[in-house]
Amino acid sequence: MVIKNYDEIHDELIEMLKGFVKQSADFQIDVYLYVDEDGIAKLQEFVNPGGNSWLNDDHIKIYSSKPPYDDLKKEYGFDSDEAIDEDCGGFFDDLADYILERNEIE
């Protein structure tokens, strides 16, 4: 089965990835992909502080944000949230395409 709402999920994943960089959480956050029997996908964030937990359900883990040791804005030289959007836009777009294409259900 192919993801029918691919474009919507793609855009949602890009925004999630940007958010992880902006918030620089001190804990791991996993992104789960769920696809129902009709091919409709949804994304869900799972806060995973120790990195050793998971939901015991029918998900596909497609991404894990790792906790930073320093503020990512400082580490990568971003001086604002807008700079992250501008400088990383293409990267997030390519990453979202790669993750979602890799997890399409045939």
Coordinates of N, CA and C in Angstrom, one line a residue:
M1 N 0.8 -1.2 0.0 CA 0.0 0.0 0.0 C 0.9 1.2 0.0
V2 N 0.5 2.2 -0.8 CA 1.3 3.5 -0.9 C 0.6 4.5 0.0
I3 N 1.4 5.4 0.6 CA 0.9 6.5 1.4 C 0.1 7.5 0.5
K4 N -1.2 7.6 0.8 CA -2.0 8.4 -0.1 C -1.9 9.9 0.2
N5 N -1.7 10.2 1.4 CA -1.5 11.7 1.8 C -0.1 12.1 2.0
Y6 N 0.7 11.6 1.0 CA 2.2 11.8 1.1 C 2.6 13.3 1.2
D7 N 2.0 14.1 0.3 CA 2.4 15.5 0.4 C 2.1 16.2 1.7
E8 N 1.0 15.9 2.3 CA 0.6 16.4 3.6 C 1.6 15.9 4.7
I9 N 1.9 14.7 4.7 CA 2.8 14.1 5.7 C 4.2 14.6 5.4
H10 N 4.6 14.8 4.2 CA 5.9 15.4 3.9 C 6.1 16.8 4.5
D11 N 5.1 17.6 4.3 CA 5.1 19.0 4.8 C 5.1 19.0 6.4
E12 N 4.3 18.1 6.9 CA 4.3 18.0 8.4 C 5.6 17.5 9.0
L13 N 6.3 16.6 8.3 CA 7.6 16.1 8.8 C 8.6 17.2 8.7
I14 N 8.6 18.0 7.6 CA 9.6 19.1 7.5 C 9.4 20.0 8.7
E15 N 8.2 20.4 9.0 CA 8.0 21.3 10.2 C 8.4 20.7 11.5
M16 N 8.2 19.4 11.6 CA 8.7 18.7 12.9 C 10.2 18.7 12.9
L17 N 10.9 18.5 11.8 CA 12.3 18.5 11.8 C 12.9 19.9 12.2
K18 N 12.3 20.9 11.6 CA 12.7 22.3 11.9 C 12.5 22.5 13.4
G19 N 11.4 22.1 13.9 CA 11.0 22.3 15.3 C 12.1 21.7 16.3
F20 N 12.6 20.5 15.9 CA 13.6 19.8 16.7 C 14.8 20.7 16.8
V21 N 15.2 21.3 15.7 CA 16.4 22.1 15.7 C 16.2 23.4 16.5
K22 N 15.0 23.9 16.4 CA 14.7 25.2 17.1 C 14.6 25.0 18.6
Q23 N 14.0 23.9 19.0 CA 13.7 23.7 20.5 C 14.9 23.2 21.2
S24 N 15.8 22.5 20.5 CA 17.0 21.9 21.2 C 16.7 21.2 22.5
A25 N 15.8 20.2 22.5 CA 15.3 19.5 23.7 C 16.5 18.8 24.3
D26 N 16.4 18.6 25.6 CA 17.5 17.9 26.3 C 17.1 16.4 26.4
F27 N 16.3 15.9 25.5 CA 15.9 14.5 25.5 C 15.6 14.1 24.1
Q28 N 15.5 12.8 23.9 CA 15.3 12.2 22.6 C 13.8 12.3 22.3
I29 N 13.5 12.6 21.1 CA 12.1 12.6 20.6 C 12.1 11.7 19.3
D30 N 11.2 10.7 19.3 CA 11.1 9.8 18.2 C 9.9 10.3 17.4
V31 N 9.9 10.1 16.1 CA 8.8 10.3 15.2 C 8.3 9.0 14.7
Y32 N 7.0 8.7 15.0 CA 6.4 7.4 14.5 C 5.5 7.7 13.3
L33 N 5.5 6.8 12.4 CA 4.6 6.9 11.2 C 3.6 5.7 11.4
Y34 N 2.4 6.1 11.2 CA 1.3 5.1 11.2 C 0.6 5.2 9.9
V35 N 0.3 4.0 9.3 CA -0.4 4.0 8.0 C -1.6 3.0 8.2
D36 N -2.8 3.6 8.0 CA -4.0 2.7 8.2 C -4.3 1.9 7.0
E37 N -5.3 1.0 7.0 CA -5.6 0.1 5.9 C -6.0 0.8 4.6
D38 N -6.4 2.1 4.7 CA -6.7 2.9 3.5 C -5.5 3.6 2.9
G39 N -4.4 3.5 3.5 CA -3.2 4.2 3.0 C -3.0 5.6 3.5
I40 N -3.8 6.0 4.5 CA -3.7 7.3 5.1 C -2.7 7.2 6.3
A41 N -1.7 8.1 6.2 CA -0.6 8.1 7.1 C -0.8 9.3 8.1
K42 N -0.2 9.1 9.3 CA -0.1 10.1 10.3 C 1.2 10.0 11.0
L43 N 1.7 11.1 11.5 CA 2.9 11.2 12.3 C 2.6 11.5 13.7
Q44 N 3.4 10.9 14.6 CA 3.2 11.2 16.1 C 4.6 11.3 16.7
E45 N 4.8 12.3 17.5 CA 6.0 12.5 18.3 C 5.9 11.6 19.6
F46 N 7.0 10.9 19.9 CA 7.0 10.2 21.1 C 8.2 10.6 21.9
V47 N 8.0 11.3 23.1 CA 9.1 11.7 23.9 C 9.7 10.5 24.6
N48 N 11.0 10.4 24.4 CA 11.8 9.2 24.9 C 13.0 9.7 25.6
P49 N 12.8 10.2 26.9 CA 13.9 10.8 27.6 C 15.2 9.9 27.8
G50 N 15.0 8.6 28.0 CA 16.2 7.8 28.2 C 16.7 7.1 26.9
G51 N 15.9 7.2 25.9 CA 16.2 6.6 24.6 C 16.0 5.1 24.5
N52 N 15.4 4.6 25.6 CA 15.2 3.1 25.7 C 13.7 2.7 25.7
S53 N 12.8 3.6 25.4 CA 11.4 3.3 25.5 C 10.8 3.3 24.1
W54 N 9.6 2.8 24.0 CA 8.9 2.8 22.7 C 7.4 2.4 23.0
L55 N 6.5 2.8 22.1 CA 5.2 2.4 22.2 C 5.0 1.0 21.5
N56 N 4.3 0.1 22.2 CA 4.2 -1.2 21.7 C 2.9 -1.3 20.8
D57 N 3.0 -0.7 19.6 CA 1.9 -0.7 18.7 C 2.4 -0.9 17.3
D58 N 1.6 -0.5 16.3 CA 1.8 -0.8 14.9 C 2.5 0.4 14.2
H59 N 3.6 0.9 14.8 CA 4.2 2.1 14.2 C 5.5 1.8 13.5
I60 N 6.0 2.7 12.7 CA 7.3 2.6 12.1 C 8.0 3.8 12.6
K61 N 9.2 3.6 13.3 CA 10.0 4.7 13.8 C 10.8 5.3 12.6
I62 N 10.5 6.5 12.2 CA 11.2 7.1 11.0 C 12.3 8.1 11.4
Y63 N 12.3 8.6 12.6 CA 13.3 9.6 13.0 C 13.4 9.6 14.5
S64 N 14.7 9.9 14.9 CA 14.9 10.2 16.3 C 15.8 11.4 16.4
S65 N 15.3 12.4 17.2 CA 16.1 13.5 17.5 C 17.0 13.2 18.7
K66 N 18.2 13.4 18.6 CA 19.1 13.2 19.7 C 19.3 14.4 20.5
P67 N 19.4 14.3 21.8 CA 19.6 15.5 22.7 C 20.9 16.1 22.4
P68 N 20.9 17.5 22.3 CA 22.1 18.2 22.0 C 23.0 18.3 23.2
Y69 N 24.2 18.5 23.0 CA 25.1 18.8 24.1 C 25.3 20.3 24.3
D70 N 25.0 21.0 23.3 CA 25.0 22.5 23.3 C 23.8 22.9 22.5
D71 N 23.6 24.2 22.6 CA 22.5 24.8 21.8 C 22.8 24.7 20.3
L72 N 21.9 24.0 19.5 CA 22.2 23.9 18.1 C 22.3 25.2 17.4
K73 N 21.5 26.2 17.8 CA 21.6 27.5 17.2 C 23.0 28.0 17.2
K74 N 23.7 27.9 18.4 CA 25.0 28.4 18.6 C 26.0 27.4 17.8
E75 N 25.8 26.1 18.0 CA 26.7 25.2 17.4 C 26.8 25.3 15.9
Y76 N 25.7 25.6 15.2 CA 25.7 25.7 13.8 C 25.6 27.1 13.3
G77 N 25.7 28.1 14.2 CA 25.8 29.5 13.8 C 24.5 30.1 13.4
F78 N 23.4 29.6 13.8 CA 22.1 30.2 13.4 C 21.8 31.3 14.4
D79 N 21.5 32.5 13.9 CA 21.2 33.6 14.8 C 19.7 33.8 15.1
S80 N 18.9 33.0 14.4 CA 17.4 33.1 14.6 C 16.7 31.9 14.0
D81 N 15.4 31.8 14.4 CA 14.6 30.7 13.8 C 14.5 30.8 12.3
E82 N 14.4 32.1 11.8 CA 14.3 32.3 10.4 C 15.5 31.8 9.6
A83 N 16.7 32.0 10.3 CA 17.9 31.5 9.6 C 17.9 30.0 9.5
I84 N 17.4 29.3 10.5 CA 17.2 27.9 10.4 C 16.3 27.5 9.2
D85 N 15.2 28.2 9.1 CA 14.3 27.9 8.0 C 14.9 28.1 6.7
E86 N 15.6 29.2 6.6 CA 16.3 29.6 5.3 C 17.4 28.7 4.9
D87 N 18.4 28.5 5.9 CA 19.6 27.8 5.6 C 19.3 26.3 5.5
C88 N 18.4 25.8 6.2 CA 18.2 24.3 6.2 C 17.0 23.9 5.4
G89 N 16.3 24.8 4.7 CA 15.0 24.4 4.0 C 15.2 23.3 3.0
G90 N 16.3 23.3 2.2 CA 16.5 22.3 1.2 C 16.9 21.0 1.9
F91 N 17.7 21.1 3.0 CA 18.1 19.9 3.7 C 16.9 19.1 4.3
F92 N 16.0 19.9 5.0 CA 14.8 19.3 5.6 C 13.9 18.7 4.5
D93 N 13.8 19.3 3.4 CA 13.0 18.8 2.3 C 13.5 17.5 1.8
D94 N 14.8 17.5 1.5 CA 15.5 16.2 1.0 C 15.4 15.1 2.1
L95 N 15.6 15.5 3.4 CA 15.5 14.5 4.4 C 14.1 13.9 4.5
A96 N 13.1 14.8 4.5 CA 11.7 14.3 4.6 C 11.4 13.4 3.4
D97 N 11.8 13.8 2.2 CA 11.5 12.9 1.0 C 12.2 11.5 1.2
Y98 N 13.4 11.5 1.7 CA 14.1 10.3 1.9 C 13.4 9.4 2.9
I99 N 13.1 10.0 4.0 CA 12.5 9.2 5.1 C 11.1 8.6 4.6
L100 N 10.3 9.4 4.0 CA 9.0 9.0 3.6 C 9.0 8.0 2.5
E101 N 9.9 8.2 1.5 CA 10.0 7.3 0.4 C 10.5 5.9 0.9
R102 N 11.4 5.9 1.8 CA 11.9 4.7 2.4 C 10.9 3.9 3.1
N103 N 9.9 4.6 3.6 CA 8.9 3.9 4.5 C 7.5 3.7 3.8
E104 N 7.5 3.9 2.5 CA 6.3 3.6 1.8 C 6.0 2.1 1.8
I105 N 4.8 1.8 2.0 CA 4.4 0.4 2.1 C 3.9 -0.1 0.7
E106 N 4.7 -1.0 0.2 CA 4.3 -1.6 -1.2 C 3.3 -2.6 -1.0

